[in-house]
CSV table of C-alpha atoms and ligand atoms in Angstrom, one decimal:
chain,number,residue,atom,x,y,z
A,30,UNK,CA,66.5,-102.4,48.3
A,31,UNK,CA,69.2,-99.7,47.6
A,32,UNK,CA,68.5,-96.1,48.4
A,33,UNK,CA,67.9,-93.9,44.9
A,34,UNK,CA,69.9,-91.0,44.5
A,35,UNK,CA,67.9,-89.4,41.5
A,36,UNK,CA,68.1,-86.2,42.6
A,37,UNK,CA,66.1,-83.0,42.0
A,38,UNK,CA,67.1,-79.8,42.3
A,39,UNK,CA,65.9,-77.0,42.3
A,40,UNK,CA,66.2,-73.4,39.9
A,41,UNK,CA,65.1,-70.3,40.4
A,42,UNK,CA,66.6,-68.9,37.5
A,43,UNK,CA,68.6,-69.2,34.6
A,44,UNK,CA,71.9,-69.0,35.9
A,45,UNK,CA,71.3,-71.6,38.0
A,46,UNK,CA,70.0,-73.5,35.5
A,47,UNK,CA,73.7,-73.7,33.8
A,48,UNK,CA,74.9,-74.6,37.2
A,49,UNK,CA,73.5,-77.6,37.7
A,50,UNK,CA,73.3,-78.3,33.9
A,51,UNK,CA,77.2,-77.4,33.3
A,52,UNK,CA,77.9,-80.4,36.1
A,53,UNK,CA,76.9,-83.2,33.5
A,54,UNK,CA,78.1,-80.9,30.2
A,55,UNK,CA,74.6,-80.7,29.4
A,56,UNK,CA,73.1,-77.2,28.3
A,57,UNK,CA,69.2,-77.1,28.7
A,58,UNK,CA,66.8,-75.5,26.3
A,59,UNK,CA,66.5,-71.9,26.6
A,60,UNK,CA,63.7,-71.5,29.1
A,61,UNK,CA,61.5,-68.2,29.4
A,62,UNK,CA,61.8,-66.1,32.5
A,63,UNK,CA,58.3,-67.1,33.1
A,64,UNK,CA,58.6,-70.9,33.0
A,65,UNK,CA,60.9,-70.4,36.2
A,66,UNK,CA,61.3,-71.8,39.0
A,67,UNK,CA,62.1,-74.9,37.2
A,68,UNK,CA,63.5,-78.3,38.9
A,69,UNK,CA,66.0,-80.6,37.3
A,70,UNK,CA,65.9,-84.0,37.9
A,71,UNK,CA,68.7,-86.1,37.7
A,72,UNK,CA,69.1,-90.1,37.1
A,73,UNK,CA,71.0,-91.9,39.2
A,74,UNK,CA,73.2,-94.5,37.0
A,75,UNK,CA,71.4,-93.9,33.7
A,76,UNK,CA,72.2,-92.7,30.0
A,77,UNK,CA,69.5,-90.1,30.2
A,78,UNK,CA,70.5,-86.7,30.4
A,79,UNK,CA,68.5,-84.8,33.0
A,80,UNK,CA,65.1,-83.4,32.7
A,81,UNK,CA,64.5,-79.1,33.1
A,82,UNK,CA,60.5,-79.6,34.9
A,83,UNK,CA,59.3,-76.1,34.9
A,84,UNK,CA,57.3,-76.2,38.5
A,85,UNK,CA,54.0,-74.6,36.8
A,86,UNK,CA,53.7,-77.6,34.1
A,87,UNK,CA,55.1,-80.2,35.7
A,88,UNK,CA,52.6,-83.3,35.2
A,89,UNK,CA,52.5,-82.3,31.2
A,90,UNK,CA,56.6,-82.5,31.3
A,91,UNK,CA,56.2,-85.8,33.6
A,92,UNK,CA,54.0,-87.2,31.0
A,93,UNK,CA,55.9,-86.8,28.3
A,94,UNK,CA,58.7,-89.3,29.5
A,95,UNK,CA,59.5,-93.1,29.3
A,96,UNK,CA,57.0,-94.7,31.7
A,97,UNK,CA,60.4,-95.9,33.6
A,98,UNK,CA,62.0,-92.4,34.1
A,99,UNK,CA,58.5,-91.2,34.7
A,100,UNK,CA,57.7,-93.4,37.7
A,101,UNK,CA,61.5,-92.4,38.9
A,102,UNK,CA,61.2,-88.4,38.4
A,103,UNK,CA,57.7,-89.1,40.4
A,104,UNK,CA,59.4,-90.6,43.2
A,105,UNK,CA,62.2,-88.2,43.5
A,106,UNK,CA,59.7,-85.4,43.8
A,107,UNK,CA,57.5,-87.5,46.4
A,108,UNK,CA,61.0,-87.5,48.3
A,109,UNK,CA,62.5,-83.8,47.4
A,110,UNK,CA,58.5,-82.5,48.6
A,111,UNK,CA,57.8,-84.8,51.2
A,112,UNK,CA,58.5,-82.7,54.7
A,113,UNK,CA,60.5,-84.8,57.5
A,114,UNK,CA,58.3,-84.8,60.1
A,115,UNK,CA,60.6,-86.4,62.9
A,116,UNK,CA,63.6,-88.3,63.5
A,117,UNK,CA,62.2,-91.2,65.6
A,118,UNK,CA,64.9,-91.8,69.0
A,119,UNK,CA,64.9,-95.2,70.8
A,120,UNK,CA,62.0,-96.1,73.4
A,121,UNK,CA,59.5,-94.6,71.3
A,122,UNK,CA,61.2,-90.5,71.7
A,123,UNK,CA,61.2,-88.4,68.3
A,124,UNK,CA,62.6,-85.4,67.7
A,125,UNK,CA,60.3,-83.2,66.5
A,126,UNK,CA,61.4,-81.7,63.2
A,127,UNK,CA,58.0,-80.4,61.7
A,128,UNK,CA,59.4,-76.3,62.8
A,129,UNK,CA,62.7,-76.8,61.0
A,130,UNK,CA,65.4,-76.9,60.9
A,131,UNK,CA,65.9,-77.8,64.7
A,132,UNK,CA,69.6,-76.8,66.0
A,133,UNK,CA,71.8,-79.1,67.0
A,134,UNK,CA,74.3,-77.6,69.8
A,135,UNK,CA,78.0,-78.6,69.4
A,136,UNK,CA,79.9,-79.8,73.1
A,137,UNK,CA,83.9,-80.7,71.8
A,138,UNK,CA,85.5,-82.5,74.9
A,139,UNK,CA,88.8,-82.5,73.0
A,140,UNK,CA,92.2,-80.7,73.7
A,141,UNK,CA,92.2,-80.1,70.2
A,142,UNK,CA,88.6,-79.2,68.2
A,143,UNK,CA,88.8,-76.6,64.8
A,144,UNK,CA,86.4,-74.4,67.5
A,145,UNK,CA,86.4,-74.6,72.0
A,146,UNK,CA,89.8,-77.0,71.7
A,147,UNK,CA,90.3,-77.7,75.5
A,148,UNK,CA,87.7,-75.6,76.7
A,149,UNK,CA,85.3,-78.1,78.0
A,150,UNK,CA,87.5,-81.0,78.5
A,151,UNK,CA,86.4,-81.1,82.6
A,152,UNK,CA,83.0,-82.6,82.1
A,153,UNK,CA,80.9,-81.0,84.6
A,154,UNK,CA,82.2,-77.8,82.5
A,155,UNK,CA,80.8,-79.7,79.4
A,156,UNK,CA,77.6,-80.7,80.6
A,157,UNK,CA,76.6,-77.5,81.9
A,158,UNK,CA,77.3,-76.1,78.3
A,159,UNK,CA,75.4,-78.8,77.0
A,160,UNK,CA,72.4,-77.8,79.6
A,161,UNK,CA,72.9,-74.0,78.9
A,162,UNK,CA,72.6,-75.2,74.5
A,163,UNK,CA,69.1,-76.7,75.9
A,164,UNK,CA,68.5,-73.6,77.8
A,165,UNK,CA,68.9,-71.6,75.0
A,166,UNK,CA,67.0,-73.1,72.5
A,167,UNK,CA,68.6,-76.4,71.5
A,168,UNK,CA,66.7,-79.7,70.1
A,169,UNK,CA,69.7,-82.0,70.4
A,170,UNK,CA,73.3,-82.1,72.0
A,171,UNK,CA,75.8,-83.2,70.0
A,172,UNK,CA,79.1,-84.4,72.2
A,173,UNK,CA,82.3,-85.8,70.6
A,174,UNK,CA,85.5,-86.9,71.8
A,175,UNK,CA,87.9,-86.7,68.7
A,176,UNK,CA,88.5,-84.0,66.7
A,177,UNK,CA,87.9,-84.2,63.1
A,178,UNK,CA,89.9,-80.9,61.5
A,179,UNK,CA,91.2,-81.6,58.7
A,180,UNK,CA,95.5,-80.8,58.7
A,181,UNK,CA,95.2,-76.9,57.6
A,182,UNK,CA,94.7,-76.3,61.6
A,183,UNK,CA,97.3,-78.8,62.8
A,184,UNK,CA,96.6,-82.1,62.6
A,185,UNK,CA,94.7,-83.8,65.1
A,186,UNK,CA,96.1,-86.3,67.9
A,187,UNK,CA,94.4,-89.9,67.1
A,188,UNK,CA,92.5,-90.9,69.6
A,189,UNK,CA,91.7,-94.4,71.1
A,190,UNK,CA,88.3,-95.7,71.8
A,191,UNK,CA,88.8,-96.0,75.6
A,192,UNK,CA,90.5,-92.5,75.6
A,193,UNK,CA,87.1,-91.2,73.8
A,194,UNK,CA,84.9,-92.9,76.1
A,195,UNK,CA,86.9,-91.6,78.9
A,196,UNK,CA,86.0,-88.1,77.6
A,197,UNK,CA,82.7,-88.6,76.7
A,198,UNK,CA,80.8,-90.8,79.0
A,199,UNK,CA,81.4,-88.3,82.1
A,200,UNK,CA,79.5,-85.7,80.3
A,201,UNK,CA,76.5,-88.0,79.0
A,202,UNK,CA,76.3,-89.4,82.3
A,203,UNK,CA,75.9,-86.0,83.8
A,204,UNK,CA,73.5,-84.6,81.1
A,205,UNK,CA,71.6,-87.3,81.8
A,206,UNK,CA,71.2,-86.7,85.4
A,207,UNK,CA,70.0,-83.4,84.8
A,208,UNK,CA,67.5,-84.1,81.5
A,209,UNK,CA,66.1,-86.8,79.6
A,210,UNK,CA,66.8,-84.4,76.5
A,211,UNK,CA,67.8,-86.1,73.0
A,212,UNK,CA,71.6,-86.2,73.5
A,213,UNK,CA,73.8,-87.3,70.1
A,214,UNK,CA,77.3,-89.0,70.2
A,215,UNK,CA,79.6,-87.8,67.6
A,216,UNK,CA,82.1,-91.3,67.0
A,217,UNK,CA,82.9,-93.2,64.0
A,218,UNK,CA,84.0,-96.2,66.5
A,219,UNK,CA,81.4,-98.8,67.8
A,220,UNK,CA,82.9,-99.2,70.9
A,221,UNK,CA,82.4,-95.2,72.0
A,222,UNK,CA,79.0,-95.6,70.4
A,223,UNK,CA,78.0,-98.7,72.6
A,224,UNK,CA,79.0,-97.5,75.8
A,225,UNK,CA,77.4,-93.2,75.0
A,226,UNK,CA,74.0,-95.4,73.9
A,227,UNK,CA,74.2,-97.6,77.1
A,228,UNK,CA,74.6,-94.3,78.9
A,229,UNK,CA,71.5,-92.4,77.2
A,230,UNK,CA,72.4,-91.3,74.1
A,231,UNK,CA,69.8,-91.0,71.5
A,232,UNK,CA,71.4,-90.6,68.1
A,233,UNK,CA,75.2,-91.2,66.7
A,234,UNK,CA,76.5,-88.8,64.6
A,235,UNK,CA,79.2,-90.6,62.5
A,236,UNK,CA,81.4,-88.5,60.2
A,237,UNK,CA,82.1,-91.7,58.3
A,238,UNK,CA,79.0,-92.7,57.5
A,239,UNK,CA,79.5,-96.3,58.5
A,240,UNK,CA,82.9,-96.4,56.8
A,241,UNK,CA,85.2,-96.6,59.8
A,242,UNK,CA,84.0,-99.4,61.9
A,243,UNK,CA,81.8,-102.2,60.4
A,244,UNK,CA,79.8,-103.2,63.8
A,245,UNK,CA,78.7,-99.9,64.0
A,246,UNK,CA,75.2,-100.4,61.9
A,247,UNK,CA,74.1,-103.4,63.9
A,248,UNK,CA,75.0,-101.8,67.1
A,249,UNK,CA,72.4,-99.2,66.1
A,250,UNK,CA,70.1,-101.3,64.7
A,251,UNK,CA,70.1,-103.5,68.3
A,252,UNK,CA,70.0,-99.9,70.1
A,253,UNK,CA,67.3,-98.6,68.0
A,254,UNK,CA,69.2,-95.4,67.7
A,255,UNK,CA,69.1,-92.9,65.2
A,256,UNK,CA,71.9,-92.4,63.0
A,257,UNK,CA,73.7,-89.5,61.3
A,258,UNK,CA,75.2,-90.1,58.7
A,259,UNK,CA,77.8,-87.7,57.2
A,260,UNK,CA,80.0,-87.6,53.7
A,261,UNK,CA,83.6,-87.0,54.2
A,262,UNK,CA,86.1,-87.9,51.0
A,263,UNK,CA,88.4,-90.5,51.9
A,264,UNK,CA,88.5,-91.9,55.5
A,265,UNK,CA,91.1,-90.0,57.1
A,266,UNK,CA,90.5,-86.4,58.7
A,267,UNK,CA,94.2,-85.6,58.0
A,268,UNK,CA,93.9,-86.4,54.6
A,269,UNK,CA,91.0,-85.4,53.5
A,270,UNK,CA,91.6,-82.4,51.9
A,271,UNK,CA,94.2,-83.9,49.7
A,272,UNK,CA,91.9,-84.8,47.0
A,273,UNK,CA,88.4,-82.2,46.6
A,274,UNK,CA,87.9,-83.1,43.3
A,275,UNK,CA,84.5,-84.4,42.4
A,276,UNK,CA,82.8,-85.9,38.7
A,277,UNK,CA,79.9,-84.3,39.9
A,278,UNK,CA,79.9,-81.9,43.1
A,279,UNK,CA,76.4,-82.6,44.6
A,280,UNK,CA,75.4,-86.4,42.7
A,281,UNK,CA,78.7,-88.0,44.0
A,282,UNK,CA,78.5,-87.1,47.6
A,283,UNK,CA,74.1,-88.1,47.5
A,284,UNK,CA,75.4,-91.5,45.8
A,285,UNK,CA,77.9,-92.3,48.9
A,286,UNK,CA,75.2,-91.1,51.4
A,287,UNK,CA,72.8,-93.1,49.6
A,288,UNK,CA,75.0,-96.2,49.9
A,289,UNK,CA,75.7,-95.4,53.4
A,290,UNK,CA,71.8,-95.3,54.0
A,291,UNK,CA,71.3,-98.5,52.1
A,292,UNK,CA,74.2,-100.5,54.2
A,293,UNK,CA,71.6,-99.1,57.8
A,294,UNK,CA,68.9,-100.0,56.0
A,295,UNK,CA,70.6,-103.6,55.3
A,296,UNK,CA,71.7,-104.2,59.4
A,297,UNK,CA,68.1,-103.6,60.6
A,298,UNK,CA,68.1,-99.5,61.4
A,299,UNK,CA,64.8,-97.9,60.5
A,300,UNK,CA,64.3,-95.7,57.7
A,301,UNK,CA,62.8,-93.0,60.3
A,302,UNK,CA,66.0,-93.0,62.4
A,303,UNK,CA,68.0,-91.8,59.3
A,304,UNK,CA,69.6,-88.6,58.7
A,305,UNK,CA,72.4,-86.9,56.1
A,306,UNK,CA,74.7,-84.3,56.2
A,307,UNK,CA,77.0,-83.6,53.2
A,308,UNK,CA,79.9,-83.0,55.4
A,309,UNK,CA,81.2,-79.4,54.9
A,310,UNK,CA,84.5,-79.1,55.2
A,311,UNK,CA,85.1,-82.8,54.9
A,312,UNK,CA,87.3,-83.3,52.0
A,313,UNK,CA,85.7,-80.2,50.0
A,314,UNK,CA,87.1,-77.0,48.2
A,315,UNK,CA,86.0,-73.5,49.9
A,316,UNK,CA,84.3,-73.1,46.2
A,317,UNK,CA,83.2,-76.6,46.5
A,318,UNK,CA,81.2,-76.2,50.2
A,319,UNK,CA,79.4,-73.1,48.6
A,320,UNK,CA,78.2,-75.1,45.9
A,321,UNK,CA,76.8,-78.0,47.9
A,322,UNK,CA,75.6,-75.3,50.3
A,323,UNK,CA,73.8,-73.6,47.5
A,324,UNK,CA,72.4,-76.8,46.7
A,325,UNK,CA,71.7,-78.4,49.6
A,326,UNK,CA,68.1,-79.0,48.9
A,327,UNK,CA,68.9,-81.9,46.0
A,328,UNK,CA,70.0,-83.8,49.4
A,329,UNK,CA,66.1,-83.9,50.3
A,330,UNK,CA,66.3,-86.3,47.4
A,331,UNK,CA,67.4,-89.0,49.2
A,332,UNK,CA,64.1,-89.0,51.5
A,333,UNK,CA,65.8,-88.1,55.3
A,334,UNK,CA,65.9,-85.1,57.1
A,335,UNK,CA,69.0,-83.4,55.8
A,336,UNK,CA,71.4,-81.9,58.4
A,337,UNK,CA,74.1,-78.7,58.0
A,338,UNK,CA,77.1,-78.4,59.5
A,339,UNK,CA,79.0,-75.0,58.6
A,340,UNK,CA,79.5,-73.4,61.8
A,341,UNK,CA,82.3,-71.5,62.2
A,342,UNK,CA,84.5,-73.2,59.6
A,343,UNK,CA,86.7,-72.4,57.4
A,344,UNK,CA,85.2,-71.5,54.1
A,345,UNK,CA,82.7,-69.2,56.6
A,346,UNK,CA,85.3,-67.8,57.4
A,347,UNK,CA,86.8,-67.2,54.4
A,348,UNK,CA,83.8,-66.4,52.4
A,349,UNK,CA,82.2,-63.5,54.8
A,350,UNK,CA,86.1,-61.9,54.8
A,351,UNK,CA,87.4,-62.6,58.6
A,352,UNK,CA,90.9,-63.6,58.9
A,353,UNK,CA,92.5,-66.8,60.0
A,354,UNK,CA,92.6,-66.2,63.1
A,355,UNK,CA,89.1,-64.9,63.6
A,356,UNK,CA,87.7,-65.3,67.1
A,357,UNK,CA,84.3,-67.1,67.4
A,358,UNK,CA,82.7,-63.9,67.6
A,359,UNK,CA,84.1,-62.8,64.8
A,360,UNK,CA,83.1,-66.4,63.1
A,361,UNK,CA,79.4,-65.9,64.2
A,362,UNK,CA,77.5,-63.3,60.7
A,363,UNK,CA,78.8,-65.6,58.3
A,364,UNK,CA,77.5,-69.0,60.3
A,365,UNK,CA,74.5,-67.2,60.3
A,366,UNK,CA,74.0,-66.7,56.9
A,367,UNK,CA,74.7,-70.5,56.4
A,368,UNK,CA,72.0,-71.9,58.6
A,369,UNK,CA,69.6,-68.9,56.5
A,370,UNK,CA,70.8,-70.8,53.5
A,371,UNK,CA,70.3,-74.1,54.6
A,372,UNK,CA,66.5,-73.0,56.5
A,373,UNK,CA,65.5,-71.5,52.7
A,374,UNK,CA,66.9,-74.9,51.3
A,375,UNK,CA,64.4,-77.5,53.7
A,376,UNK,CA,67.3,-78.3,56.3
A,377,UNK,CA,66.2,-80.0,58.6
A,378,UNK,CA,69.0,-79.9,61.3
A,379,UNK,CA,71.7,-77.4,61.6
A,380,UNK,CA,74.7,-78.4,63.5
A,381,UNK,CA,76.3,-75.2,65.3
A,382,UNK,CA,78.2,-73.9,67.9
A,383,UNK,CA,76.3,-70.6,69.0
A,384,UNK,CA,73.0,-72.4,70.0
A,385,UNK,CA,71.4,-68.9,71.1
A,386,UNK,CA,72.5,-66.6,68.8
A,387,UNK,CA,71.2,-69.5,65.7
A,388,UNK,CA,67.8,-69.5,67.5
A,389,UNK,CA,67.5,-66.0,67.6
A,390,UNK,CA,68.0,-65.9,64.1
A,391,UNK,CA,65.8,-68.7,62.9
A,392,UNK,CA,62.8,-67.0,64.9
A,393,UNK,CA,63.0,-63.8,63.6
A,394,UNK,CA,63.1,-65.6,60.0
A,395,UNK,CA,59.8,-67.7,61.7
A,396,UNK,CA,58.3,-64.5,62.3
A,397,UNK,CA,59.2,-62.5,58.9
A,398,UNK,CA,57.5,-65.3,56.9
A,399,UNK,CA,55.1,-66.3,59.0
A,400,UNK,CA,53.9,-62.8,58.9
A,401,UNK,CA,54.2,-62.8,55.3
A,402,UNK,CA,51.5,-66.0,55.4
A,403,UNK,CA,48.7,-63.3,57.4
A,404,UNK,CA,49.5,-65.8,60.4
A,405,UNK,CA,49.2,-64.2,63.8
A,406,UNK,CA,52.0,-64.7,66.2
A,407,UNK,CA,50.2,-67.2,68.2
A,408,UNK,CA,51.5,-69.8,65.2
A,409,UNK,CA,54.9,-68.8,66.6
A,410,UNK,CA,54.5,-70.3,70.0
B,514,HH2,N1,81.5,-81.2,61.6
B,514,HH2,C1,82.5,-81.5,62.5
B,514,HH2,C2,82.3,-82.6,63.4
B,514,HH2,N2,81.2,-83.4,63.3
B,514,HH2,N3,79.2,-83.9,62.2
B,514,HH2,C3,78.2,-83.6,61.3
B,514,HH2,N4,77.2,-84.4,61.2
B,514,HH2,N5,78.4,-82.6,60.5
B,514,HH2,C4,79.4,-81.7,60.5
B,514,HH2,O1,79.5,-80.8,59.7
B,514,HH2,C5,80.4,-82.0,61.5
B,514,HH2,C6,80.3,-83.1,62.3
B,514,HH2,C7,83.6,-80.6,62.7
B,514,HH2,O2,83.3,-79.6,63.7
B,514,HH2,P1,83.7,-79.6,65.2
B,514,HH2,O3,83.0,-80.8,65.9
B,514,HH2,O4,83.4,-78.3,65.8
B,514,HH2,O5,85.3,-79.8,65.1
B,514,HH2,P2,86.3,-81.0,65.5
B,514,HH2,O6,86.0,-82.1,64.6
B,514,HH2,O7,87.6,-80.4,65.3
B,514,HH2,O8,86.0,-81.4,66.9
């Protein structure tokens, strides 16, 4: 059964409303300032333009479709409302997702990463960054072997698998002797996958999406690993940022990831092991990460826990007015105000290289609207 990508997003004003109604060259009713929020709900594949749902009268709108489109606008809400609870790891391990989003802590053993190029090549330098991201807060550690930058920073050796595992495998080996901690591999090759899962990883991040290497979804599957799987245009880092053009800026990427999730599905991973990440900065405009960022919610759509990956990059950068040559430091306010974007939006994971710093922030945010709910700060613990 293929994944659905009808999508719903949602409105809080008029504005928007256009937005996401310009995308499909379809203006919506005029709607009163009162019927807002409203959600949109987009069909997948289908001649029918999309439906404006205005939140407070939504079963009389729902009602008022073709059974068909009904039934589908139903199940795109069920999916776009339904929390993710957990991302189930092999040998019966979850990570726990219900207080999210959870951070995932970024460890680049490469000479040449967008962000810490060559700083924790040594692994015993690597894994005690990846025990001082647990120390400070982290869910999940997130080690990769190749960069990924697209060419504006220089482009990026290609790496083999053996060279990856030779960089990775060190520093899963000695996580693991410290902590049984959910530990991800980020690889779009099998090979590296098999031989970070043999050593104790829980979850593979691939920035292909199952593009790159075909054995890679049945190596999960046997693993019972979860899986990550990321949107990037085109399938090669260098090259990515050739082409940012898109029909539609949020549907196309959810159709791909939907595919992806289908072809997982199809080699025997579970639906709970699933997870999707648009891919910022992966074949995308600066213009075109703020919309998907904006946005990121319609992702929910798709029914997995929906991960965020903006740290540091460029259109952070760019957007909170830092230079190119900004230090991390200097990186850090704008990051931040992406993962508050993506926590309002019902991320579920964010993906980050400041693991204290992001936790910080996402209590105080915790406490500012848990406060606001008359809950007593024991609900924080
Ligand atoms: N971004 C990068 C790498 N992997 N994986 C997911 N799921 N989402 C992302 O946004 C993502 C990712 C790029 O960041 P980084 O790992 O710091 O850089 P590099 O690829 O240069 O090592």
């Amino acid at each position: 059964m293929p994944v659905p990508a009808d999508l719903v997003f949602a409105a809080a004003n008029a504005e928007t409303l256009r937005e996401i109604g310009s995308w499909d060259g379809f203006r919506p009713a005029t709607f009163a300032a009162s019927d807002f929020p409203v959600d949109v709900v987009r069909f997948e594949r289908s001649s029918s333009p999309p439906v404006v749902v205005s939140r407070a009268r939504r079963a009389d709108t729902l009602k008022a479709l073709p059974v068909g489109l009904r039934d589908r606008a139903l199940a795109a809400f069920a999916r776009f409302e339904g929390p993710s609870r957990f991302l189930a790891l092999p040998a019966g391990r979850r990570l726990d997702l219900s207080r999210a989003p959870i951070v995932m802590g970024v460890v680049n053993v490469t000479p040449d990463s967008f962000s810490d190029a060559g700083l924790y090549l040594d692994p015993r330098r690597a894994a005690a960054r990846a025990l001082e991201m647990f120390e400070g807060g982290a869910a999940i550690v997130d080690v990769g072997g190749e960069s990924t930058r697209p060419s504006s920073y220089g482009d990026a050796a290609p790496v083999s698998a053996a060279e990856e595992i030779e960089r990775v495998l060190p520093v899963i080996e000695a996580i693991r002797r410290e902590t049984g901690r959910p530990v991800s591999i980020d690889t779009r090759k099998e090979e590296v996958a098999r031989a970070a899962l043999g050593a104790g990883a829980d979850l593979v991040n691939d920035v292909s999406a199952l593009r790159h290497d075909a054995r890679m979804a049945s190596t999960l599957a046997e693993a019972g690993a979860a899986l990550l799987l990321m949107h990037m245009k085109g399938d090669d880092p260098r090259t990515m940022q050739a082409d940012t053009a898109y029909v539609h800026p949020v549907a196309d990427i959810a159709s791909e990831l939907a595919a992806a999730a289908t072809k997982a599905l199809d080699a025997g991973v579970l639906p709970d092991r699933i997870a999707v990440d648009p891919g910022f900065g992966f074949g995308k405009s600066a213009e075109g990460n703020l919309v998907l960022l904006r946005h990121v919610g319609a992702f929910r759509s798709l029914g997995f826990p929906v991960a965020v990956g903006a740290s540091r990059k460029g259109f952070v950068r760019r957007f909170s007015g830092v230079g190119e040559d900004a230090s991390s430091a200097d990186r850090l306010p704008g990051s931040l105000a992406a993962v508050g974007a993506a926590r309002a939006r019902g991320a579920a994971i964010v993906r980050v290289h400041d693991v204290p710093e992001t936790v910080r922030f996402l209590r105080m945010h915790d406490a500012i609207d848990l406060d606001a709910l008359g809950r007593s700060e024991e609900a924080l613990r």
